[in-house]
Coordinates of N, CA and C in Angstrom, one line a residue:
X1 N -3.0 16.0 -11.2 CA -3.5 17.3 -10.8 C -5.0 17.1 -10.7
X2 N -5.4 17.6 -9.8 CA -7.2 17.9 -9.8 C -7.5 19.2 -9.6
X3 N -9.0 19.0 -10.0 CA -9.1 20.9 -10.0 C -10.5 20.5 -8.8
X4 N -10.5 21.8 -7.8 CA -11.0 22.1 -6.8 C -12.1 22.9 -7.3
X5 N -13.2 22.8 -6.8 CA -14.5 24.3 -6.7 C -15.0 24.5 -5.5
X6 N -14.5 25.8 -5.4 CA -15.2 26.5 -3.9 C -15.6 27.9 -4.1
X7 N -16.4 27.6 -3.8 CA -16.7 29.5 -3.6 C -17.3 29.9 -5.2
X8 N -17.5 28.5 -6.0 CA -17.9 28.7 -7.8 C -16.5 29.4 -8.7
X9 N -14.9 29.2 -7.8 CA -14.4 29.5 -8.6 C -13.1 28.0 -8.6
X10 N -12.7 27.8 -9.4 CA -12.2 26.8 -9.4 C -10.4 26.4 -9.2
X11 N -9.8 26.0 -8.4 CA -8.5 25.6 -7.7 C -8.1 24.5 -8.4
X12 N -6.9 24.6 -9.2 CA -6.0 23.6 -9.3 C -5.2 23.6 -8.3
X13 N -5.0 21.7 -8.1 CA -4.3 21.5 -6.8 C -3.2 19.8 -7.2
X14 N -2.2 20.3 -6.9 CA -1.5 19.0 -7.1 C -0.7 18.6 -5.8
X15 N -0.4 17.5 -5.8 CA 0.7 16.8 -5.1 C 1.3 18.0 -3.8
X16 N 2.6 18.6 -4.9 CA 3.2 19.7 -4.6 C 2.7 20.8 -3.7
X17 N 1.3 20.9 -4.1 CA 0.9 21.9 -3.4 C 0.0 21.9 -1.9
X18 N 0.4 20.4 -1.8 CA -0.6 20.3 -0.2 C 0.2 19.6 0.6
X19 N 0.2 20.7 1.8 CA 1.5 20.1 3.0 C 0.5 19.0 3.5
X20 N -0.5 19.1 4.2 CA -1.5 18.2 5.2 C -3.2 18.2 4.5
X21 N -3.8 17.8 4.8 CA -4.7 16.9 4.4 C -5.8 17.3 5.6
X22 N -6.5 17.7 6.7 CA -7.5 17.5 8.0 C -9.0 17.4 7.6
X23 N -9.4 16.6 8.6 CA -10.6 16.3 8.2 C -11.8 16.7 9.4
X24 N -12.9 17.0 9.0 CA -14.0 17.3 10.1 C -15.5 16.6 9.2
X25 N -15.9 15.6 9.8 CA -17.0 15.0 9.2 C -16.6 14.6 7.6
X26 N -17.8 15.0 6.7 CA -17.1 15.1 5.3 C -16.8 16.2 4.9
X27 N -16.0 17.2 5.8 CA -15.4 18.4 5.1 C -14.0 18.3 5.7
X28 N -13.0 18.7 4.4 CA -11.7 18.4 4.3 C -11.5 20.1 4.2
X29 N -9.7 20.5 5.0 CA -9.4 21.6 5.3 C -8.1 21.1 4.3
X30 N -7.8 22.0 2.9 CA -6.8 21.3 2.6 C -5.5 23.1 3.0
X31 N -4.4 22.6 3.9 CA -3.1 22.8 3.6 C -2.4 23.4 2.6
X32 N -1.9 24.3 2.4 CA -1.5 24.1 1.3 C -0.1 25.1 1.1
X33 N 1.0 24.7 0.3 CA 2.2 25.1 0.6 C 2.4 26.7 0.9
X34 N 1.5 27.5 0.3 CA 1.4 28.5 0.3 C 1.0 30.0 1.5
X35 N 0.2 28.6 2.2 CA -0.4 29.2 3.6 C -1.9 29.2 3.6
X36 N -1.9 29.2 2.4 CA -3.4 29.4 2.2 C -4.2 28.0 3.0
X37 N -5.7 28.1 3.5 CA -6.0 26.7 3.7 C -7.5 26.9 3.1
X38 N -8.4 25.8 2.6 CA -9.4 26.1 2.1 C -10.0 24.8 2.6
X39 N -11.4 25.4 2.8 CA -12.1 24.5 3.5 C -13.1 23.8 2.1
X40 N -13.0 22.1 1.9 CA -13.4 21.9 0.9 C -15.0 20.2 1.4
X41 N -15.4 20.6 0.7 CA -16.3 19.6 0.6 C -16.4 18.4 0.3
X42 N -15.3 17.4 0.5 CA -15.1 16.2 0.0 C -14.6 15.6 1.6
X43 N -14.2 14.3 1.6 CA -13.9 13.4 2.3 C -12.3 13.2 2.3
X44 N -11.6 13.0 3.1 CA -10.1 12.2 3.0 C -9.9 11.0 1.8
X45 N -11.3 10.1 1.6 CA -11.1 8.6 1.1 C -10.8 9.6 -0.4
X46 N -11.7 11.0 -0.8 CA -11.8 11.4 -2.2 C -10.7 11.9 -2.7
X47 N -9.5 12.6 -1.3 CA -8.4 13.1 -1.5 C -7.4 12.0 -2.0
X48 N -7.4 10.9 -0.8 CA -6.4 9.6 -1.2 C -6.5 9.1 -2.0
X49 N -7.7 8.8 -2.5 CA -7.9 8.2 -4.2 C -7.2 9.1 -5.3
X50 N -7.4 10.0 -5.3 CA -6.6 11.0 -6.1 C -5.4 11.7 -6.1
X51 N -4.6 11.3 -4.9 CA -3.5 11.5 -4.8 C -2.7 10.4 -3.8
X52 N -2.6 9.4 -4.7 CA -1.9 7.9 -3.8 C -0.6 8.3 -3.2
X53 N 0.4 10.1 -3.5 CA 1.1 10.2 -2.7 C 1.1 10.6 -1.3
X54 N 0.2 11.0 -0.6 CA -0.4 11.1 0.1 C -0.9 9.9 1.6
X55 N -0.3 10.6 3.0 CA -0.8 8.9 3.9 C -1.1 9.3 4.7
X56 N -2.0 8.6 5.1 CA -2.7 8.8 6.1 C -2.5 8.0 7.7
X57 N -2.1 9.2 8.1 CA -1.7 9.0 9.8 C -2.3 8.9 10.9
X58 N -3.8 9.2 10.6 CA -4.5 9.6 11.5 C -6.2 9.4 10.9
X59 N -7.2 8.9 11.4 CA -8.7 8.8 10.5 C -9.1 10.5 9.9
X60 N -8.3 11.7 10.9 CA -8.5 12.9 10.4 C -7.3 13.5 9.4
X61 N -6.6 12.5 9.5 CA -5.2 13.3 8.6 C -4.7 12.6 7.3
X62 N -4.6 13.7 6.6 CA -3.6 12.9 5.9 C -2.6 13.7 5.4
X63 N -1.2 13.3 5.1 CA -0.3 14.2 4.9 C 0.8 14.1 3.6
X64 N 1.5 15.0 3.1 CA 2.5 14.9 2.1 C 3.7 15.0 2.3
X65 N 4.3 13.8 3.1 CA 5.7 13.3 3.3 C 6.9 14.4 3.2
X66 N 7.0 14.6 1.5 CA 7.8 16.0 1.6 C 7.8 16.9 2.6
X67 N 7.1 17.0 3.3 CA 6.3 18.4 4.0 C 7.0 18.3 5.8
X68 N 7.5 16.9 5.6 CA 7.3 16.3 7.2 C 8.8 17.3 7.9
X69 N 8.8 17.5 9.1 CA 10.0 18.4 9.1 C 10.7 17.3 10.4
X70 N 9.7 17.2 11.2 CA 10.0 15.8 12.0 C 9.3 15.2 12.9
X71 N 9.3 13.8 13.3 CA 8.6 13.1 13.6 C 9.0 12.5 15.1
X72 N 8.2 12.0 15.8 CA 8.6 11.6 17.2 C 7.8 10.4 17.5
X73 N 8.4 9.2 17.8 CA 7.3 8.4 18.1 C 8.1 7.1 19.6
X74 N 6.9 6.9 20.3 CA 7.3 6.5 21.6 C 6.8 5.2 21.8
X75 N 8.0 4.1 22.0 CA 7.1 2.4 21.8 C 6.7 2.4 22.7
X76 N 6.4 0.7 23.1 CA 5.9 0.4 24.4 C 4.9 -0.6 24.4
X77 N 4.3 -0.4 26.0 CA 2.5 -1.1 25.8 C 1.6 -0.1 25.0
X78 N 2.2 1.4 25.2 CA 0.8 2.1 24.4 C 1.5 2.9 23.4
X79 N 1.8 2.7 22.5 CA 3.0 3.6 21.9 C 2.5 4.9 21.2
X80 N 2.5 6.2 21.3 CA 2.0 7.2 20.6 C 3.4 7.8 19.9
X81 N 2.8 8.7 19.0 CA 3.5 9.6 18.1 C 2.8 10.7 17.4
X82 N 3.8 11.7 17.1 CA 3.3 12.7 16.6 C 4.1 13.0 14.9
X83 N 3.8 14.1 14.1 CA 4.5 14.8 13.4 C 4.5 16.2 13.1
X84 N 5.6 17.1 13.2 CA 5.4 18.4 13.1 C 6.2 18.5 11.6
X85 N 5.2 19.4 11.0 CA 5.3 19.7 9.5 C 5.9 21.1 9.0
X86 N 6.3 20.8 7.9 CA 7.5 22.3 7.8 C 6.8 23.4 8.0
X87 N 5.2 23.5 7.6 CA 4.8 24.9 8.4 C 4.2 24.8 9.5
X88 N 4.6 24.1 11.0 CA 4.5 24.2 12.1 C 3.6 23.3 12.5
X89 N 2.9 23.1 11.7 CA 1.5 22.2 12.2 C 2.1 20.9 12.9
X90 N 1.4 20.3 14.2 CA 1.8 19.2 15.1 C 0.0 18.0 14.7
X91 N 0.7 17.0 13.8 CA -0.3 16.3 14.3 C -0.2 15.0 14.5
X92 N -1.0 14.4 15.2 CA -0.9 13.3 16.2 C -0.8 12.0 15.0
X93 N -0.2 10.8 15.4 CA -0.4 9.7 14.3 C -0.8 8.7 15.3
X94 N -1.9 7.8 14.5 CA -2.7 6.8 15.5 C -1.8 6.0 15.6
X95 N -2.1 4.7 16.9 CA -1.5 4.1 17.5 C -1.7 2.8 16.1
X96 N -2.6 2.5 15.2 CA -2.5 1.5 14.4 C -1.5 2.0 13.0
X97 N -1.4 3.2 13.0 CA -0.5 3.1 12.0 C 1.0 4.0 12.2
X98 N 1.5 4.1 13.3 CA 2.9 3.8 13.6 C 3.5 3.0 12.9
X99 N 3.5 1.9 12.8 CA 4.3 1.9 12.3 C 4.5 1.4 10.7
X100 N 3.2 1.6 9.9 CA 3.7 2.5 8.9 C 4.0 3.6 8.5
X101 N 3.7 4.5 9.2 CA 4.1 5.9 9.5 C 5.6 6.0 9.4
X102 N 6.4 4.9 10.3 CA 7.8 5.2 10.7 C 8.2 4.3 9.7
X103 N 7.9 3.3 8.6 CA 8.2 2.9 7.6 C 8.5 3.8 6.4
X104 N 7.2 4.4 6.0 CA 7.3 5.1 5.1 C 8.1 6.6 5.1
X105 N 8.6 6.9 6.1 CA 9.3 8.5 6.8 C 10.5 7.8 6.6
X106 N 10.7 6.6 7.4 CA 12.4 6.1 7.1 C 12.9 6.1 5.5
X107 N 11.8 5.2 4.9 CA 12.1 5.4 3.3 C 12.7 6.1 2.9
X108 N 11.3 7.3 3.0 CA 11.8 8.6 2.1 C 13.0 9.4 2.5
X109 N 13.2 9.8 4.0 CA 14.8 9.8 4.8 C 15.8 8.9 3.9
X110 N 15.7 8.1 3.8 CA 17.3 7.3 3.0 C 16.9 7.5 1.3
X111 N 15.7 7.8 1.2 CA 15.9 8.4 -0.5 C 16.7 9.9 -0.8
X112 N 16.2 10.5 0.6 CA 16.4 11.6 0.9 C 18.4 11.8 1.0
X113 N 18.9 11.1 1.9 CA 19.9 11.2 1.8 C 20.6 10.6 0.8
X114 N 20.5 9.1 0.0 CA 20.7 8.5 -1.2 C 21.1 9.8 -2.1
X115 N 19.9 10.7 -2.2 CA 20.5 12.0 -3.8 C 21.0 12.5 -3.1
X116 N 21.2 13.3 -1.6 CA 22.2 14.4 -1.4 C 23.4 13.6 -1.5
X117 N 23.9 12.4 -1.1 CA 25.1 12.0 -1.0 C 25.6 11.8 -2.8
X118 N 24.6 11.6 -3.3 CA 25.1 11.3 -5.0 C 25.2 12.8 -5.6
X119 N 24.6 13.6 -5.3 CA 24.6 15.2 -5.7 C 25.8 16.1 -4.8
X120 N 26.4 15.5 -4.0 CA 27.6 16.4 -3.4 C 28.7 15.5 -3.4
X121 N 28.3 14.2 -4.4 CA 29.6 13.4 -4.4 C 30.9 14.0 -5.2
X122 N 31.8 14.0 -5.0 CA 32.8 14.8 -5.9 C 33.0 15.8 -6.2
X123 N 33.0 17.0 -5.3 CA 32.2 18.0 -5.6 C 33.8 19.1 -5.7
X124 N 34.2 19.8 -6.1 CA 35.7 20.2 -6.4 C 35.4 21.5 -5.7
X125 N 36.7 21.7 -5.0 CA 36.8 23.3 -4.0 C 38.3 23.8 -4.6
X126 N 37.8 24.9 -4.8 CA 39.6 25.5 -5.5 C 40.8 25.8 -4.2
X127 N 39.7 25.6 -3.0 CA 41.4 25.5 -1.5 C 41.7 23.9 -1.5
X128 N 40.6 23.5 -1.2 CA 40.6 21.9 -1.0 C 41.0 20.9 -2.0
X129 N 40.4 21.2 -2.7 CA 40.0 20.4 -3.9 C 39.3 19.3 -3.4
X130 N 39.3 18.1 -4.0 CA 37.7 17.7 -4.3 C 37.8 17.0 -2.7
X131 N 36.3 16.9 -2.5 CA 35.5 16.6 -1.1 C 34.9 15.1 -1.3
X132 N 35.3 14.3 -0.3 CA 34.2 13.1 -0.4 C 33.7 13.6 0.6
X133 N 32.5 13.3 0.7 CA 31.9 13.5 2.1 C 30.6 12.3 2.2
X134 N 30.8 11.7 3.2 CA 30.3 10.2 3.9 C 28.4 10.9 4.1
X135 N 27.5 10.4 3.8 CA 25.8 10.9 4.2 C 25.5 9.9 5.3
X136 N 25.3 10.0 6.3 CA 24.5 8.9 7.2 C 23.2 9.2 7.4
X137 N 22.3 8.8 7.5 CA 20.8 8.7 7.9 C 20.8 9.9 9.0
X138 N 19.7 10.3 8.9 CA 19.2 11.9 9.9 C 18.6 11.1 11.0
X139 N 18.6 10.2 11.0 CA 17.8 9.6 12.5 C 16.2 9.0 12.7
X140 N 15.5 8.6 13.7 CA 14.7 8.7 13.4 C 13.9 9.8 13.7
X141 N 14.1 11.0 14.1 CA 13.4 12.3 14.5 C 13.2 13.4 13.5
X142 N 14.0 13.3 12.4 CA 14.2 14.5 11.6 C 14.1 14.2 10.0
X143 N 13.6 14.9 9.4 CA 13.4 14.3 7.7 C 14.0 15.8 7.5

């Protein structure tokens, strides 16, 4: 957790609580689950350091994985991609880090499905009775 001062009143802020990350010079717009966005006085390098969950997609972004709702990215000679985030926001991911971008989204996608399939394994219905039900990977478009 870090605590934020703006305005001379002070913001606790964790993990949890920041969908995206934007940056303008050394002022950072932080996101935040709530809707709220606060315009803060620090750099992206001061956010990353303090919250290694946190990745950065873009020299102006940085983002919180959980948050990602889905992702699009297009190979090639010039390959671009984007990501749109559960509260609507669309932002671009640079052409150098694609593909960690599509590394670390795949990850969390099969961790993601890994506990739904162990959390609805066996799961008993009083018509049915008990359910196996097979989890396959959401693709690469969708978290």
């Amino acid at each position: 957790m870090s605590t934020l001062h703006a305005a001379g009143v002070r913001h606790r802020l964790t993990l949890d609580d920041i969908v995206v990350i934007t940056a303008e010079i050394n002022y950072s717009f932080v996101h935040r689950v709530s809707g709220v966005t606060q315009l803060q006085s620090r750099t992206l390098k001061w956010y990353a350091d303090r919250f290694p969950g946190l990745l950065r997609i873009h020299k102006a972004s940085l983002i919180n994985t959980r948050h990602v709702h889905h992702y699009f990215i297009v190979g090639g000679k010039r390959p671009y991609g984007y990501l749109i985030m559960k509260n609507g926001m669309r932002l671009d991911i640079s052409r150098r880090n694609i593909s960690l971008v599509k590394q670390r989204l795949d990850e969390e996608s099969a961790k993601r499905d890994l506990l739904l399939a162990e959390a609805i394994k066996g799961i008993s219905c009083p018509i049915i009775g008990t359910m196996s039900l097979s989890v396959q990977g959401v693709g690469l478009h969708s978290m």
